[in-house]
Structures are given as structure tokens and as C-alpha cells.
Amino acid sequence: MQMKMLIVLLLQQRVVYITMILSIYLCDMRRRFENKDRELEDFIIRFYPAGNYTWIVPEGCFSVDVFLVGGGGSGSSAGGGGGYTKTFKSDNKGWKDGEAIAVKPGQSISITVGEGGAKVYQAEQNSPGKDGGYSQFMSSSYRANGGKGANKWRGGDGGSAGSSSYTQDGASDGGDTNGEEYGIIKGQGHTTRDFGESGGKRNAGGGSGETNTGVVFQGGISDYDEGSGTGGSTNGSGKGGGGYGGGGGGVRYSMVYAGAGGDGTVLIRGRRYKTG
């Protein structure tokens, strides 16, 4: 008797499982049939300023290209580094760090935009700057770190390097700066342009350091104003790097503030069904 009941129970469970699978299959087939003649369109979405966001994947979208810029590092006497960039995409134009990211329509995806390093009060003219925060899409596998804060008179490493005190303008488009007695301040070594493409706009300029020569050094060039770093708060201070993820500028004197880093950004592009 117990064996018969067990067999009946197993059969019932099997029927429920088969019914569930069949229902999912039929729903998917109906959705595909209903959408087979719908047109697709390109889209691009930017997330800014710093903070945590949720993005719902639109209908018809099954993979996306993602470009991330971390927050810029803040200055000290030297300039902070611009935020690092990462590119994940399907094509091989320019630079990329990985392939396009698979997604599903209706999927809820967490996004973090990195905050620029906070401005630092220079009580003794050598307080180190703060690192920028990372930007992330979905998981740590898709993350761009923030630029490094300046280390007193040495510029911060980053997507584009900050410059040390008394030396030169901040770097742009992934470049280094020459810190002379501090050695080479390192950028990421490849372009910071949107999606790593030659036609994209530049991001994450490095901040410049203080000067005592009467020449004010400029922050690294970017093609964006949003997310720029700020300069030091006195005459003779360095300038912030261009956005997004620009490094903060260095400050000339003590008892004043060095520049803050700019917030990063997350840029998503893909294809979805047209609406309306």
C-alpha cells in the first residue's frame, strides 16, 4: 500500500514538473511570435552622478556594451589621478577589456557610480588626497576603480595621471606624467575615450599640482564638463582634470583645501524593441 502511494506521489510530481516546463515553453513561444515583427532601435543610457542605481533591462535586449569610469582622486600639493576606465563590448574597434555582457529582458541590474575623492584640508600642506570610488555594472567582474589621491607632492596614478608639484599639466587620454624626483606617475596606458573608440569623447583627466613659478598648470583635457575635478582653493594652485572622473588639483599653501575628484559614470548601449 505504501509503495503504491509513493508511486502515485512521484507520478504527480512528474506531471507538475512537465506542466511547468511546458507552460514556460509555450509562454516563450508566444512572446517570440508576438515580437517577431517588432522593430529594434539603438539606445544609450548614462548613469551619473555618484550613487547606487537599478536598471531594468528593456524588452528585446539580450546583450549590452558597458563603459565605466571610476571617480577621480583628490589632490594634495600635487594633482589627483583621473578615474580608471573599463570597456566591455561586442566589436573589436579600439580598446576593450572584455566582451559584451549578456542580459535578459526584465532583469534588474545594480549599478554603482563612483564618487570623486573628497577635498582634503591641507593643515601642513602635505595631507594625502583621497582615492576615488569604483564604478560597477552588475558585479565586481565589471568594475572600474577610482583614481588615486595625490600623495603629498607626488601626483596620483589613475586612468590619466595627476601631475606632481611644480612640474606640468595633468595627463589626459590614459597618459603618464613625469614627476621628476618622484619618477613617472602612471596612467592606465590606453585611451579613456567612450567605449575605447577613437571617435569617442575623452574622460578622466588628471589634476595638476601646485606651482611656485607663476605658471599655473592645467588639468588633463577631457571632452566633458560634468564629473570634472576641482582646483585648489588659492592662487598658484593646480587645476582639476576634465570629467567624467577628473582628478582634483593640488593646493599651494597650508591651511586651505586641495581640489576634489569628480564623480565617475556608467554608460550602457544596446538594442531594444521600439516603443509606441
XYZ file of C-alpha atoms in Angstrom:
276
model
C 0.000 0.000 0.000
C 2.776 2.415 0.909
C 4.635 1.554 -2.306
C 1.526 2.367 -4.390
C 1.123 5.726 -2.641
C 4.789 6.532 -3.247
C 4.452 5.714 -6.955
C 1.323 7.880 -7.239
C 3.107 10.770 -5.488
C 6.112 10.524 -7.802
C 3.865 10.481 -10.857
C 2.002 13.543 -9.617
C 5.273 15.411 -9.072
C 6.434 14.424 -12.558
C 3.181 15.723 -14.079
C 3.563 19.037 -12.211
C 7.157 19.401 -13.402
C 6.279 18.607 -17.042
C 3.331 21.021 -16.913
C 5.556 23.801 -15.559
C 8.207 23.266 -18.267
C 5.547 23.152 -20.980
C 3.965 26.355 -19.687
C 7.306 28.182 -19.745
C 7.990 26.902 -23.262
C 4.575 27.970 -24.559
C 4.888 31.425 -22.959
C 8.286 31.888 -24.562
C 6.972 30.765 -27.966
C 4.010 33.152 -27.679
C 6.309 36.036 -26.743
C 8.584 35.290 -29.689
C 5.611 35.118 -32.079
C 4.146 38.386 -30.776
C 7.500 40.186 -31.096
C 8.732 38.687 -34.364
C 7.718 41.727 -36.423
C 8.645 44.410 -33.902
C 11.431 46.784 -34.899
C 14.569 47.219 -32.865
C 16.245 50.527 -32.083
C 19.625 51.526 -30.668
C 19.741 53.053 -27.195
C 22.345 54.557 -24.925
C 21.877 55.347 -21.211
C 24.202 57.243 -18.866
C 24.246 56.959 -15.063
C 25.589 59.981 -13.178
C 26.234 61.414 -10.542
C 27.739 59.145 -7.873
C 25.344 56.736 -6.199
C 23.620 53.363 -6.465
C 21.073 52.734 -9.213
C 18.842 49.944 -10.517
C 18.392 49.430 -14.257
C 15.641 47.244 -15.723
C 16.667 45.621 -18.996
C 14.196 46.639 -21.750
C 12.274 44.234 -23.981
C 14.264 42.896 -26.906
C 17.646 43.472 -25.229
C 19.845 40.417 -24.703
C 23.336 41.907 -24.513
C 24.847 45.328 -23.821
C 28.099 47.199 -24.252
C 29.170 48.864 -20.998
C 31.695 51.646 -20.421
C 32.690 52.507 -16.850
C 34.671 55.405 -15.380
C 35.712 55.391 -11.736
C 35.700 58.524 -9.579
C 38.735 60.811 -9.706
C 41.246 61.024 -6.852
C 41.567 64.282 -4.926
C 44.640 66.492 -4.772
C 47.205 67.265 -2.110
C 50.046 69.575 -3.061
C 50.082 67.501 -6.271
C 47.160 66.552 -8.528
C 44.931 63.502 -8.132
C 44.679 60.779 -10.765
C 41.654 60.528 -13.042
C 39.368 57.527 -12.638
C 40.250 54.307 -14.436
C 38.054 53.220 -17.346
C 36.846 49.788 -18.430
C 35.097 48.773 -21.666
C 33.044 45.630 -22.316
C 31.612 45.334 -25.822
C 30.906 43.055 -28.781
C 33.036 44.654 -31.501
C 36.802 44.981 -31.696
C 37.063 48.671 -32.557
C 39.727 50.375 -30.472
C 40.294 49.173 -26.915
C 38.202 46.771 -24.853
C 38.692 44.880 -21.603
C 36.138 42.156 -22.287
C 33.161 41.023 -24.326
C 29.619 42.391 -24.323
C 27.588 41.453 -21.246
C 24.633 39.051 -21.570
C 21.358 40.262 -20.040
C 17.662 39.286 -20.114
C 14.606 41.479 -20.707
C 13.088 42.496 -17.382
C 16.262 41.704 -15.462
C 17.028 44.070 -12.569
C 20.679 45.125 -12.578
C 22.515 47.006 -9.836
C 24.775 49.853 -10.925
C 27.243 51.875 -8.853
C 28.743 55.178 -9.988
C 31.972 56.001 -8.174
C 32.240 59.176 -6.112
C 35.184 61.514 -6.569
C 37.708 61.660 -3.733
C 36.766 64.310 -1.161
C 38.719 67.545 -0.949
C 41.390 67.500 1.757
C 42.266 70.288 4.170
C 45.988 70.986 3.943
C 46.802 71.724 7.553
C 50.515 71.192 6.880
C 50.486 71.319 3.052
C 51.129 67.607 2.754
C 47.956 65.742 3.760
C 47.461 62.957 1.153
C 44.472 63.092 -1.180
C 41.589 60.602 -1.155
C 41.078 57.839 -3.717
C 38.009 57.933 -5.949
C 35.294 55.286 -5.638
C 34.805 52.434 -8.109
C 32.048 52.261 -10.749
C 30.388 48.892 -11.325
C 27.804 47.147 -13.516
C 26.066 44.087 -12.064
C 29.085 42.549 -10.263
C 32.737 43.090 -9.427
C 33.626 41.346 -12.703
C 32.571 44.582 -14.411
C 34.248 47.312 -12.389
C 36.461 50.368 -12.983
C 38.442 51.550 -9.967
C 38.745 55.142 -8.847
C 41.861 57.221 -9.450
C 44.448 57.508 -6.695
C 44.639 60.554 -4.486
C 47.852 62.598 -4.667
C 50.480 61.514 -2.151
C 51.609 64.883 -0.782
C 53.858 66.290 -3.576
C 53.575 63.203 -5.806
C 50.713 63.059 -8.307
C 48.163 60.262 -8.168
C 48.161 57.284 -10.538
C 44.921 56.745 -12.408
C 43.139 56.442 -15.722
C 45.133 59.555 -16.614
C 47.910 60.510 -14.203
C 47.898 63.558 -11.973
C 50.993 65.756 -12.028
C 53.398 66.327 -9.171
C 54.106 69.750 -7.719
C 55.914 72.306 -9.911
C 56.093 70.026 -12.971
C 53.454 70.029 -15.744
C 49.796 69.813 -16.732
C 47.763 66.786 -15.698
C 47.681 63.905 -18.201
C 44.780 63.043 -20.470
C 43.541 60.061 -22.523
C 45.297 57.476 -20.363
C 48.736 59.103 -20.299
C 51.544 59.375 -17.734
C 53.194 62.435 -16.193
C 56.827 62.952 -15.246
C 57.164 63.591 -11.553
C 60.930 64.207 -11.841
C 62.217 63.304 -8.350
C 59.070 61.177 -7.866
C 59.500 59.247 -11.118
C 56.797 58.541 -13.670
C 53.209 58.905 -12.436
C 51.253 56.182 -14.219
C 48.120 56.430 -16.320
C 46.295 53.309 -17.468
C 48.255 53.191 -20.735
C 45.322 53.152 -23.160
C 42.594 55.539 -24.227
C 39.932 56.876 -21.861
C 37.543 57.640 -24.737
C 33.939 56.411 -24.589
C 33.827 52.656 -25.259
C 37.555 52.762 -26.065
C 36.826 54.070 -29.569
C 38.766 56.707 -31.493
C 35.595 58.693 -32.163
C 34.510 58.679 -28.506
C 34.904 61.600 -26.130
C 37.763 61.678 -23.621
C 37.162 61.102 -19.912
C 39.095 61.282 -16.638
C 41.761 63.959 -16.972
C 44.437 64.039 -14.266
C 44.674 67.008 -11.881
C 47.689 69.316 -11.872
C 49.869 70.231 -8.912
C 50.728 73.467 -7.158
C 53.228 75.880 -8.706
C 55.614 78.494 -7.366
C 56.838 79.763 -10.747
C 53.920 81.985 -11.707
C 52.803 79.465 -14.359
C 49.522 77.765 -13.466
C 49.433 74.206 -14.737
C 46.189 72.929 -16.223
C 44.234 69.778 -15.529
C 44.218 66.977 -18.082
C 41.945 67.569 -21.067
C 38.566 65.876 -21.328
C 35.578 66.451 -23.604
C 33.124 66.607 -20.691
C 32.414 69.241 -18.051
C 30.321 67.019 -15.781
C 32.447 64.986 -13.404
C 35.428 67.342 -13.611
C 37.816 67.653 -10.686
C 38.027 70.961 -8.838
C 41.147 73.088 -8.403
C 42.941 74.107 -5.257
C 41.363 76.973 -3.325
C 44.168 79.581 -3.573
C 46.164 81.390 -6.256
C 49.045 79.293 -7.558
C 47.098 76.083 -7.025
C 46.710 73.346 -9.626
C 43.567 72.782 -11.680
C 41.177 69.858 -11.708
C 41.170 67.376 -14.592
C 38.265 67.197 -17.045
C 35.304 64.860 -16.451
C 33.938 62.286 -16.037
C 36.186 61.063 -13.191
C 38.545 64.051 -13.282
C 41.343 64.283 -10.718
C 41.469 67.103 -8.170
C 44.061 69.874 -8.341
C 46.870 70.445 -5.850
C 46.960 73.435 -3.498
C 49.765 75.968 -2.999
C 49.607 76.846 0.700
C 48.740 75.214 4.008
C 45.506 75.917 5.883
C 43.461 75.654 2.636
C 41.673 72.923 0.655
C 43.081 70.888 -2.207
C 40.704 70.026 -5.080
C 38.144 67.224 -5.001
C 37.923 64.490 -7.626
C 34.960 64.346 -9.997
C 32.313 61.614 -9.978
C 32.629 58.777 -12.479
C 29.929 57.443 -14.795
C 28.446 54.258 -16.281
C 27.407 54.253 -19.939
C 25.269 51.468 -21.454
C 24.397 50.900 -25.100
C 22.429 48.186 -26.818
C 19.295 47.414 -28.829
C 15.680 47.159 -27.689
C 12.199 46.969 -29.171
C 10.788 50.312 -30.273
C 8.024 51.628 -28.040
C 4.853 53.456 -29.085
